[in-house]
Coordinates of C-alpha atoms in Angstrom, one line a residue:
M1 CA -6.9 -34.6 -13.3
P2 CA -3.9 -32.5 -12.4
T3 CA -3.0 -32.0 -9.0
A4 CA -3.3 -28.8 -6.8
Q5 CA 0.6 -28.5 -7.1
E6 CA 0.6 -29.0 -10.6
L7 CA -1.8 -26.6 -11.1
Y8 CA 0.1 -24.1 -8.8
T9 CA 3.3 -24.9 -10.6
T10 CA 1.8 -24.2 -14.2
G11 CA 0.0 -21.0 -12.6
I12 CA 2.9 -19.5 -11.6
R13 CA 5.3 -20.5 -14.7
N14 CA 2.8 -19.8 -17.6
H15 CA 0.7 -16.7 -16.0
F16 CA 2.1 -15.3 -12.9
A17 CA 6.0 -15.0 -14.1
P18 CA 5.2 -13.8 -17.2
A19 CA 2.8 -11.4 -16.2
L20 CA 5.4 -9.7 -13.7
R21 CA 8.1 -9.6 -16.3
A22 CA 5.7 -7.8 -18.9
L23 CA 5.2 -5.2 -15.9
G24 CA 9.2 -4.8 -15.7
L25 CA 10.3 -7.2 -13.1
R26 CA 13.0 -9.5 -13.6
G27 CA 13.2 -13.2 -12.0
W28 CA 11.3 -16.4 -12.3
R29 CA 9.3 -19.0 -10.3
H30 CA 9.3 -17.5 -6.6
S31 CA 11.7 -14.4 -6.7
F32 CA 11.5 -11.2 -8.8
S33 CA 12.9 -8.0 -8.6
L34 CA 12.8 -4.4 -9.9
P35 CA 15.9 -3.0 -12.2
D36 CA 17.7 -0.3 -9.8
R37 CA 21.3 0.3 -9.4
D38 CA 21.4 1.0 -5.5
R39 CA 18.8 -1.0 -4.0
W40 CA 17.2 -4.7 -4.2
A41 CA 13.3 -4.0 -4.8
V42 CA 12.2 -7.6 -4.3
L43 CA 9.0 -9.5 -4.6
G44 CA 9.0 -13.1 -3.4
V45 CA 6.0 -15.7 -3.5
Q46 CA 5.5 -17.8 -0.7
A47 CA 3.5 -21.0 -0.8
V48 CA 1.9 -23.4 1.5
P49 CA 0.8 -26.7 0.2
G50 CA -1.5 -29.3 2.1
D51 CA -5.0 -30.6 1.9
G52 CA -5.1 -31.0 -1.7
R53 CA -4.5 -27.7 -2.4
V54 CA -1.8 -24.7 -2.5
R55 CA -2.0 -21.5 -0.5
Y56 CA 0.4 -18.6 -1.5
T57 CA 1.1 -15.1 -0.7
V58 CA 3.5 -12.4 -1.6
N59 CA 5.8 -10.5 0.2
L60 CA 8.1 -7.4 -0.6
S61 CA 11.2 -5.8 0.6
V62 CA 13.7 -3.2 -0.5
T63 CA 17.3 -3.6 0.8
D64 CA 20.2 -1.4 -0.3
K65 CA 22.7 -3.1 -2.3
A66 CA 25.6 -1.7 -0.3
A67 CA 24.2 -3.9 2.6
W68 CA 24.0 -6.9 0.6
D69 CA 27.3 -6.3 -1.3
R70 CA 28.8 -9.6 0.0
R71 CA 26.2 -11.9 -1.3
S72 CA 25.9 -12.9 -4.7
I73 CA 22.1 -13.3 -5.3
R74 CA 19.1 -10.7 -4.5
P75 CA 17.7 -11.0 -1.1
D76 CA 14.5 -13.4 -0.4
A77 CA 11.8 -11.5 0.5
N78 CA 10.0 -14.1 2.2
F79 CA 12.8 -14.2 5.0
R80 CA 13.6 -11.2 6.9
T81 CA 17.5 -10.5 7.4
G82 CA 17.6 -7.3 9.6
L83 CA 19.4 -5.5 6.5
E84 CA 15.9 -4.4 5.0
R85 CA 14.8 -0.8 4.5
W86 CA 11.1 -2.0 4.1
H87 CA 9.6 -5.3 4.6
S88 CA 5.8 -6.1 4.1
P89 CA 3.4 -8.8 3.2
I90 CA 1.3 -7.5 0.3
G91 CA -1.9 -7.8 2.3
E92 CA -0.5 -4.7 4.3
L93 CA -0.8 -2.7 0.9
L94 CA -4.5 -4.0 0.1
P95 CA -7.4 -2.3 1.3
V96 CA -8.6 -5.3 3.1
G97 CA -5.3 -5.3 5.5
G98 CA -4.1 -8.3 7.1
E99 CA -2.8 -11.6 5.7
V100 CA -3.9 -12.1 2.1
W101 CA -3.5 -15.6 0.7
W102 CA -4.5 -17.1 -2.6
E103 CA -5.5 -20.7 -3.0
V104 CA -5.3 -23.2 -5.7
A105 CA -7.3 -26.2 -6.0
P106 CA -8.3 -28.6 -8.7
G107 CA -11.2 -27.3 -10.5
P108 CA -12.3 -25.4 -13.6
R109 CA -11.8 -22.1 -11.9
W110 CA -8.1 -22.9 -10.5
L111 CA -6.6 -19.7 -12.5
I112 CA -8.8 -17.1 -10.8
A113 CA -6.3 -17.2 -7.9
V114 CA -3.4 -16.5 -9.9
E115 CA -5.2 -13.9 -12.0
D116 CA -6.2 -12.0 -8.8
S117 CA -2.7 -12.3 -7.4
V118 CA -1.4 -10.8 -10.6
A119 CA -3.9 -7.9 -10.4
A120 CA -2.9 -7.3 -6.8
V121 CA 0.6 -6.9 -7.9
R122 CA -0.1 -4.7 -10.6
G123 CA -2.5 -2.4 -8.8
Y124 CA -0.8 -2.4 -5.1
A125 CA 2.6 -4.3 -4.9
L126 CA 4.4 -2.7 -8.0
P127 CA 3.4 1.1 -7.2
E128 CA 4.7 0.7 -3.7
L129 CA 8.0 -0.9 -4.8
R130 CA 8.5 1.9 -7.3
R131 CA 7.7 4.6 -4.8
R132 CA 10.1 3.2 -2.4
L133 CA 12.9 3.2 -5.1
R134 CA 12.2 7.1 -5.8
T135 CA 14.9 9.3 -4.6
E136 CA 14.3 10.6 -1.0
E137 CA 15.3 14.1 -0.1
R138 CA 16.7 12.5 3.3
E139 CA 20.2 12.7 4.7
H140 CA 21.5 9.5 6.5
Y141 CA 22.4 11.1 9.8
L142 CA 24.2 8.2 11.3
G143 CA 25.9 4.8 9.7
Q144 CA 25.5 1.4 11.3
A145 CA 28.8 1.7 12.9
E146 CA 28.1 4.9 14.4
L147 CA 24.7 3.4 15.8
D148 CA 26.3 0.5 17.6
G149 CA 26.0 1.8 21.1
V150 CA 22.3 2.2 20.8
N151 CA 22.1 -0.8 19.1
G152 CA 23.7 -2.7 21.7
A153 CA 21.5 -1.4 24.2
L154 CA 18.4 -2.6 22.2
A155 CA 20.1 -6.1 21.8
A156 CA 20.3 -6.2 25.4
A157 CA 16.7 -5.6 25.9
A158 CA 15.8 -8.0 23.2
V159 CA 14.4 -5.2 21.0
A160 CA 15.2 -5.0 17.2
R161 CA 18.0 -2.5 16.3
I162 CA 17.6 0.8 14.5
Q163 CA 17.9 0.0 10.8
R164 CA 18.9 3.3 9.9
A165 CA 18.5 7.1 11.1
E166 CA 17.5 9.7 8.4
L167 CA 16.9 13.7 8.6
A168 CA 14.0 14.8 7.0
D169 CA 12.3 18.1 7.5
G170 CA 13.8 19.0 10.7
T171 CA 12.9 15.7 12.0
L172 CA 15.5 13.1 13.2
E173 CA 13.6 9.5 12.0
L174 CA 14.5 6.4 13.3
H175 CA 13.6 3.4 11.4
G176 CA 13.2 -0.4 12.9
A177 CA 11.1 -3.2 13.3
W178 CA 9.2 -2.1 16.7
S179 CA 5.8 -2.0 17.8
R180 CA 4.0 0.5 19.9
H181 CA 3.0 -2.2 22.0
D182 CA 6.4 -3.0 23.0
P183 CA 7.4 -1.3 26.4
A184 CA 11.1 -2.3 26.3
A185 CA 11.6 -0.7 22.7
H186 CA 9.6 2.5 23.9
A187 CA 12.1 2.7 27.0
V188 CA 15.4 2.4 25.0
L189 CA 14.4 4.3 22.1
A190 CA 13.6 7.3 24.5
G191 CA 16.7 7.2 26.1
A192 CA 18.3 7.1 22.7
A193 CA 16.2 10.0 21.5
R194 CA 17.2 11.8 25.0
G195 CA 20.9 11.4 23.6
F196 CA 20.1 12.5 20.2
L197 CA 18.3 15.6 21.3
S198 CA 21.1 16.4 24.0
A199 CA 23.4 16.7 21.1
R200 CA 21.9 19.9 20.2
D201 CA 22.1 19.5 16.4
A202 CA 20.6 22.5 14.9
R203 CA 19.2 20.6 12.0
F204 CA 16.6 19.1 14.1
R205 CA 14.6 19.3 17.4
T206 CA 12.2 16.4 16.9
V207 CA 13.1 12.3 17.1
R208 CA 10.4 10.3 15.4
V209 CA 10.2 6.5 15.7
L210 CA 8.9 4.6 12.6
D211 CA 8.3 1.0 12.0
T212 CA 9.2 -0.8 8.8
L213 CA 6.0 0.0 7.1
G214 CA 6.9 4.0 7.6
R215 CA 4.2 4.3 10.6
T216 CA 5.0 6.6 13.1
L217 CA 5.1 4.9 16.7
W218 CA 6.5 7.5 18.7
E219 CA 7.8 11.2 18.6
F220 CA 10.1 12.8 21.1
R221 CA 10.8 16.6 21.7
P222 CA 13.1 18.4 24.4
A223 CA 10.9 18.7 27.5
T224 CA 10.4 22.2 28.8
G225 CA 12.7 22.7 32.0
G226 CA 13.7 19.3 32.2
N227 CA 16.2 16.5 31.2
H228 CA 13.9 13.9 29.6
P229 CA 12.1 14.3 26.3
E230 CA 8.4 14.6 25.8
A231 CA 6.9 11.7 24.1
D232 CA 3.7 12.0 21.7

């Protein structure tokens, strides 16, 4: 009887990979991407063997090619680099939320897990990757060199850097790998918001902080009659 590793390899090679290529992705084995001129939209398969079975999940990322221009191969969605515009495990996109792993084990029903993972990619991962590649009506407010001062303060506080700053509908959006429950991130980003708002740029009057999944963490506005921004 084939081992779990042999079945997993067969499932990815003969079923998963061909199905993804039929959906328009390019690649093989554990790395696939959607064709795009400006961005790498990547899907990675992360496997963990053990205990007579193989568990695997899918990770997704979108990275500007300009930020990846000195590298010869596409990014690996299974490993964060800090250069991503967006990164997410597939479980975050599924209705169940949280971590989602498929399991391949010897037996007559071993292929069901592979088919289920293909369905999850088709129904949830691929539409989200395509949505992330659509032209956004956003203006890049500052480049990485112009964000060095703020990112230096974030690094000193052991907080993730600002990945990008964009203007959208009168709001300056700061994107990065932060959590609402991180007081250090809140403190430094509140200070950054105060600096941005003090510039009195007529194009915006709100600073919004978002995590890598595009979820709003905090919003800052000029405080009435004070020097500190108000946070929502």
